[in-house]
Coordinates of N, CA, C and O in Angstrom, one line a residue:
X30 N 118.3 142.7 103.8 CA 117.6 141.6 104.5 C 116.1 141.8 104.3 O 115.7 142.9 104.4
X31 N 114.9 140.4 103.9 CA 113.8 140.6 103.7 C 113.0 140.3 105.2 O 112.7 139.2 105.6
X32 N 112.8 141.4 105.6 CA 111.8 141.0 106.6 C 110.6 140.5 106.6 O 109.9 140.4 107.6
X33 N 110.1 140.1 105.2 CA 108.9 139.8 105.1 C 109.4 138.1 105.1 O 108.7 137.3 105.8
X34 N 110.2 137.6 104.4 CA 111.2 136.0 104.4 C 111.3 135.4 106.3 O 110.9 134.3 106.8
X35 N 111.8 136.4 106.9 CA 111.9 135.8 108.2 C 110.4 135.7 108.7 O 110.0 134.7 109.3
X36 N 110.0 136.3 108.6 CA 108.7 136.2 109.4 C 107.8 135.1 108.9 O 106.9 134.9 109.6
X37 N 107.8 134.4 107.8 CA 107.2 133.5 107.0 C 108.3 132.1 107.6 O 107.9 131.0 107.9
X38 N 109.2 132.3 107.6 CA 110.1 131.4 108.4 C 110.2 131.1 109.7 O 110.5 130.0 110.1
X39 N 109.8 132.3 110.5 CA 109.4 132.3 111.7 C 108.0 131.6 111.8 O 108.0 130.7 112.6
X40 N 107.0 131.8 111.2 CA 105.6 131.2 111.5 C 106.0 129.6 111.3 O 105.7 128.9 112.3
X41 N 106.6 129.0 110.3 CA 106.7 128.0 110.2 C 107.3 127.1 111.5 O 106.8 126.1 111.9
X42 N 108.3 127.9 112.0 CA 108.7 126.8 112.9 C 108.4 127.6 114.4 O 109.2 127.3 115.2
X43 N 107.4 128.5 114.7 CA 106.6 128.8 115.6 C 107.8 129.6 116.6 O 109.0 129.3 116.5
X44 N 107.5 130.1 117.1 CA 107.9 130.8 118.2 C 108.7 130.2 119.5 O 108.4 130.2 120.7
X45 N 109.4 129.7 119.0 CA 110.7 129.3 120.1 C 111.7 129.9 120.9 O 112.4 130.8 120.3
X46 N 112.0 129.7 122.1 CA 112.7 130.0 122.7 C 114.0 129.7 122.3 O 114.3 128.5 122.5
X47 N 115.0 130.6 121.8 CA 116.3 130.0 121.3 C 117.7 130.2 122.9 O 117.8 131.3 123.5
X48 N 118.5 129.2 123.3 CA 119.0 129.5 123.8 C 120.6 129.5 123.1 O 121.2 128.9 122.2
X49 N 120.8 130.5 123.9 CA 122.3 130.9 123.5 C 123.3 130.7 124.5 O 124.4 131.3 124.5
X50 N 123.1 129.8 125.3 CA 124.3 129.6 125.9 C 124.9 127.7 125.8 O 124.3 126.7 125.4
X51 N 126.0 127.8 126.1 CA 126.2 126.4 125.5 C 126.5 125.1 126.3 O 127.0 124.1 126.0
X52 N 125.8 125.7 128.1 CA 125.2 124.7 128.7 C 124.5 123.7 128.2 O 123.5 124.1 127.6
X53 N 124.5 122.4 128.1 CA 123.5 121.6 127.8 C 122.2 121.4 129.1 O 121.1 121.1 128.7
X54 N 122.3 121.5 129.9 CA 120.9 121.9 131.0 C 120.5 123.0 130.6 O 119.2 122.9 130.6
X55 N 121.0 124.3 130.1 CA 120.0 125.1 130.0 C 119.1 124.8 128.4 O 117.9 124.9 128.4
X56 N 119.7 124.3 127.4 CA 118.9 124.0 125.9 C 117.3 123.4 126.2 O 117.4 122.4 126.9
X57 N 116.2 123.8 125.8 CA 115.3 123.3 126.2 C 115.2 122.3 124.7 O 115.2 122.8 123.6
X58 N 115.1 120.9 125.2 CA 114.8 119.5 124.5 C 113.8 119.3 124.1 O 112.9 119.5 125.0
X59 N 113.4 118.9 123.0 CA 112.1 118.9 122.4 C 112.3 117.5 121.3 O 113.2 117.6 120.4
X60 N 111.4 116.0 121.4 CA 111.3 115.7 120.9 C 110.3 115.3 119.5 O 109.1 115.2 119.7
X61 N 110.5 115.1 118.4 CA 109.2 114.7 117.5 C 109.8 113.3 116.9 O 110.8 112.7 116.8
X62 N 108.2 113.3 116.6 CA 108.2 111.8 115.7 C 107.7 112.1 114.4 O 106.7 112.7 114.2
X63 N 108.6 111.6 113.5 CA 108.9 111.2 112.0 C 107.2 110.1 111.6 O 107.2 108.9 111.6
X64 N 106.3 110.8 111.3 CA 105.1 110.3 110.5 C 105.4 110.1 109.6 O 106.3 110.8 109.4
X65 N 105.1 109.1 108.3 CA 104.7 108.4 106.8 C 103.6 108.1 106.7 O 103.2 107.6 107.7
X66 N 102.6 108.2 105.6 CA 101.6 108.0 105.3 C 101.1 108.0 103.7 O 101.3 108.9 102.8
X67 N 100.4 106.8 103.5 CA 100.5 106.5 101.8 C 98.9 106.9 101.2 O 97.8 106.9 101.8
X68 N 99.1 107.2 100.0 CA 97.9 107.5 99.7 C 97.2 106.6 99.2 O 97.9 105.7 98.7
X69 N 96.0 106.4 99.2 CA 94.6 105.1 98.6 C 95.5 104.6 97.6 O 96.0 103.4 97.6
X70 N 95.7 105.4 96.7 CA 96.4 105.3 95.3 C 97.8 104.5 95.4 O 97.9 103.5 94.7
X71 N 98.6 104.8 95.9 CA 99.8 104.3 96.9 C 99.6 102.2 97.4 O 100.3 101.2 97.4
X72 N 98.7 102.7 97.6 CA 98.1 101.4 98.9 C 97.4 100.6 97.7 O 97.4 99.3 97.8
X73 N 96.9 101.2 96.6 CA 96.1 100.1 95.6 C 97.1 99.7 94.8 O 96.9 98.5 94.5
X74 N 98.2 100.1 94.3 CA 99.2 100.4 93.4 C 100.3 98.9 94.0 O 100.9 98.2 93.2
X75 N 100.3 98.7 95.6 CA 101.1 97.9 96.0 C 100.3 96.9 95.9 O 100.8 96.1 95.2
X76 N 99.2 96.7 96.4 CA 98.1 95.3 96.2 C 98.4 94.2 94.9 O 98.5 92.9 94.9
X77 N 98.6 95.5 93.4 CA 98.3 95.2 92.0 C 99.9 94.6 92.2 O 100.2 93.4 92.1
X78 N 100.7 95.4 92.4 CA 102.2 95.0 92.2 C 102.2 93.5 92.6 O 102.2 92.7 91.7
X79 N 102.1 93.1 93.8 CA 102.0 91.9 94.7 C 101.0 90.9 93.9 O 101.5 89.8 93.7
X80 N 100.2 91.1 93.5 CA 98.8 90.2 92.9 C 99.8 89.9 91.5 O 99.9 88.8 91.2
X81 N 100.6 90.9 90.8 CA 101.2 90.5 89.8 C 102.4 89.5 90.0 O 102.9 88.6 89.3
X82 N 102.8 89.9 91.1 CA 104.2 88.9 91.3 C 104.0 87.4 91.1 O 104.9 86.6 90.6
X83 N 102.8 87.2 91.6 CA 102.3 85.4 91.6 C 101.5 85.0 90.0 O 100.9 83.9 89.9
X84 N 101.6 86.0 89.1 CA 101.1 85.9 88.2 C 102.8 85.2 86.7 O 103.8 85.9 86.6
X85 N 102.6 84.1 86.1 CA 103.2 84.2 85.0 C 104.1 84.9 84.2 O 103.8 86.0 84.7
X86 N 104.9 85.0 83.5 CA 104.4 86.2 82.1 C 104.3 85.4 81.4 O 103.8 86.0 80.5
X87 N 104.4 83.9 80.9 CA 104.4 83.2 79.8 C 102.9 82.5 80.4 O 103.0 81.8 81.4
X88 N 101.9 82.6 79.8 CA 100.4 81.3 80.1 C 100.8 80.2 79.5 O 100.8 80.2 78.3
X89 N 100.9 79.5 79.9 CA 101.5 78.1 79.0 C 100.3 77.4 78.8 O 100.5 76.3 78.2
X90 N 98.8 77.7 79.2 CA 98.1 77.3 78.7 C 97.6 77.1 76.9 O 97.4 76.3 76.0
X91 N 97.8 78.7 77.2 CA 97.2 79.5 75.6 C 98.5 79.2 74.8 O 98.3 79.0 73.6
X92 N 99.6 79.2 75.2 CA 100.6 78.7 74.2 C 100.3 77.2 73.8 O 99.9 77.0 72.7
X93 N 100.4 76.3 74.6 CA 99.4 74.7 74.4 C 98.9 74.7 73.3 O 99.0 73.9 72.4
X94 N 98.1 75.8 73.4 CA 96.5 75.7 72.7 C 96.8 76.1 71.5 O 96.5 75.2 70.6
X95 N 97.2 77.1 71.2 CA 98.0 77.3 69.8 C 99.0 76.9 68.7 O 99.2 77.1 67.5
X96 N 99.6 76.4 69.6 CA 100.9 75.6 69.3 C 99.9 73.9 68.8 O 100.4 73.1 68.0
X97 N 98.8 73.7 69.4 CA 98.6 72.2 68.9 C 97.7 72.4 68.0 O 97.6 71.6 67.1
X98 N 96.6 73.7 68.1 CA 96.0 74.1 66.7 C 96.6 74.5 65.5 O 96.2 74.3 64.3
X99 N 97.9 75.3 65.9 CA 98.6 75.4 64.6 C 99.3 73.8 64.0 O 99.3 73.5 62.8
X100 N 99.6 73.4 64.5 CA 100.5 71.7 64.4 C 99.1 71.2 63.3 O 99.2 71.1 62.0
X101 N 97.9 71.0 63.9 CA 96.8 70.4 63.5 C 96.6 71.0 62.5 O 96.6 70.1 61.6
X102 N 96.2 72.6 61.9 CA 95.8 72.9 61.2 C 95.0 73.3 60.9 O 94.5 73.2 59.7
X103 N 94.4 74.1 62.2 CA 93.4 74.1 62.8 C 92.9 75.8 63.1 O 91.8 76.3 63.4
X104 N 94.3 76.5 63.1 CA 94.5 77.5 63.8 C 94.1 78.4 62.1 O 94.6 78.1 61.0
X105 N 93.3 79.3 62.3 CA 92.7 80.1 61.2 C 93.2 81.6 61.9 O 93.6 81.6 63.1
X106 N 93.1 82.6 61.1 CA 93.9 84.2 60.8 C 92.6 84.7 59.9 O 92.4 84.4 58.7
X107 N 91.9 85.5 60.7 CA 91.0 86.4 60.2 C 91.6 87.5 59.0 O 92.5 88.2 59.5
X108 N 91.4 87.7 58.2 CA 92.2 88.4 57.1 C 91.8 90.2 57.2 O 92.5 91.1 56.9
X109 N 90.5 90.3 57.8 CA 90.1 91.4 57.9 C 90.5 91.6 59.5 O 90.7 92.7 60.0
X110 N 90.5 90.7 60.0 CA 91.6 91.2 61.2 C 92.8 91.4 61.5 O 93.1 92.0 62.5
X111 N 93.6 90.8 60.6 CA 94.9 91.2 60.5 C 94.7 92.6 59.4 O 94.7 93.4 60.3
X112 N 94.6 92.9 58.9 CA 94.1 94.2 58.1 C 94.0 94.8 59.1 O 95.1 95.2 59.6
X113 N 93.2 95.1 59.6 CA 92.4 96.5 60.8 C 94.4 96.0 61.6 O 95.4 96.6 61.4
X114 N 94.2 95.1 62.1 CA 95.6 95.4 63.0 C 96.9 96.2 62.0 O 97.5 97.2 62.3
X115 N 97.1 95.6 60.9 CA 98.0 96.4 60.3 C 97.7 97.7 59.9 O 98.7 98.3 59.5
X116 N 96.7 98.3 59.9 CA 96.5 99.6 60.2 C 96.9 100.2 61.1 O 97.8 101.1 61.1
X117 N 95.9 99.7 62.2 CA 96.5 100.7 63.1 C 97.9 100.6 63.6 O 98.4 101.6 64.0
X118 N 98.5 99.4 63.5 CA 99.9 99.8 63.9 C 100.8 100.7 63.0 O 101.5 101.6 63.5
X119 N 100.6 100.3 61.6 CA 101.1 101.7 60.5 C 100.4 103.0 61.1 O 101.3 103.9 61.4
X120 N 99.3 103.4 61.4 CA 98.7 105.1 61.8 C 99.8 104.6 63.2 O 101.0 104.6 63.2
X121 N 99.4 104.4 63.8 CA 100.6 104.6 65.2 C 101.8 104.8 65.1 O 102.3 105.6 65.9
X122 N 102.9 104.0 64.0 CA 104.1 104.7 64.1 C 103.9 106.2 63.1 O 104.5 107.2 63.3
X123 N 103.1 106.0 62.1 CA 103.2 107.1 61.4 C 102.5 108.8 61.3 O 102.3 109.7 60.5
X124 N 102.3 108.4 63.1 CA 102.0 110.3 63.9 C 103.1 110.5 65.0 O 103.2 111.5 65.6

């Protein structure tokens, strides 16, 4: 038996009176209350969640907008920017 275990166990839940008999008048009754509490991070995290829910995923604006510049003929592809993007997506799968 570790006596140094009980006693670390004992601090924790303080110095109580244990009764041993199996009167219920003699048990001394002790009630607590169950606290919860969220952290900043917690509380900003649900704001974002919620602000997202009322949010899209498809913009049907910017699809509009693309879809009648491409139709038109209108819609141009930077070549050195598709480059730099095909880079880095090859270095990304290939580390």
């Amino acid at each position: 038996m570790r006596v140094g275990a009980y006693n670390q166990v004992s601090q924790i839940y303080g110095n109580q009176k244990i009764s041993k008999g199996y009167n219920t008048n003699s048990v001394n009754k002790t009630s607590t209350l169950d606290k919860v509490s969220f952290s900043n991070v917690g509380k900003d995290m649900q704001i974002a969640r919620n602000a997202l829910k009322n949010v899209p995923d498809i913009r049907e604006d910017k699809v509009q907008a693309l879809s009648a510049s491409i139709e038109n003929g209108t819609y141009q592809v930077s070549s050195e920017n598709f480059a730099d993007k095909l880079i880095a997506a090859y270095a990304e799968k290939s580390v």
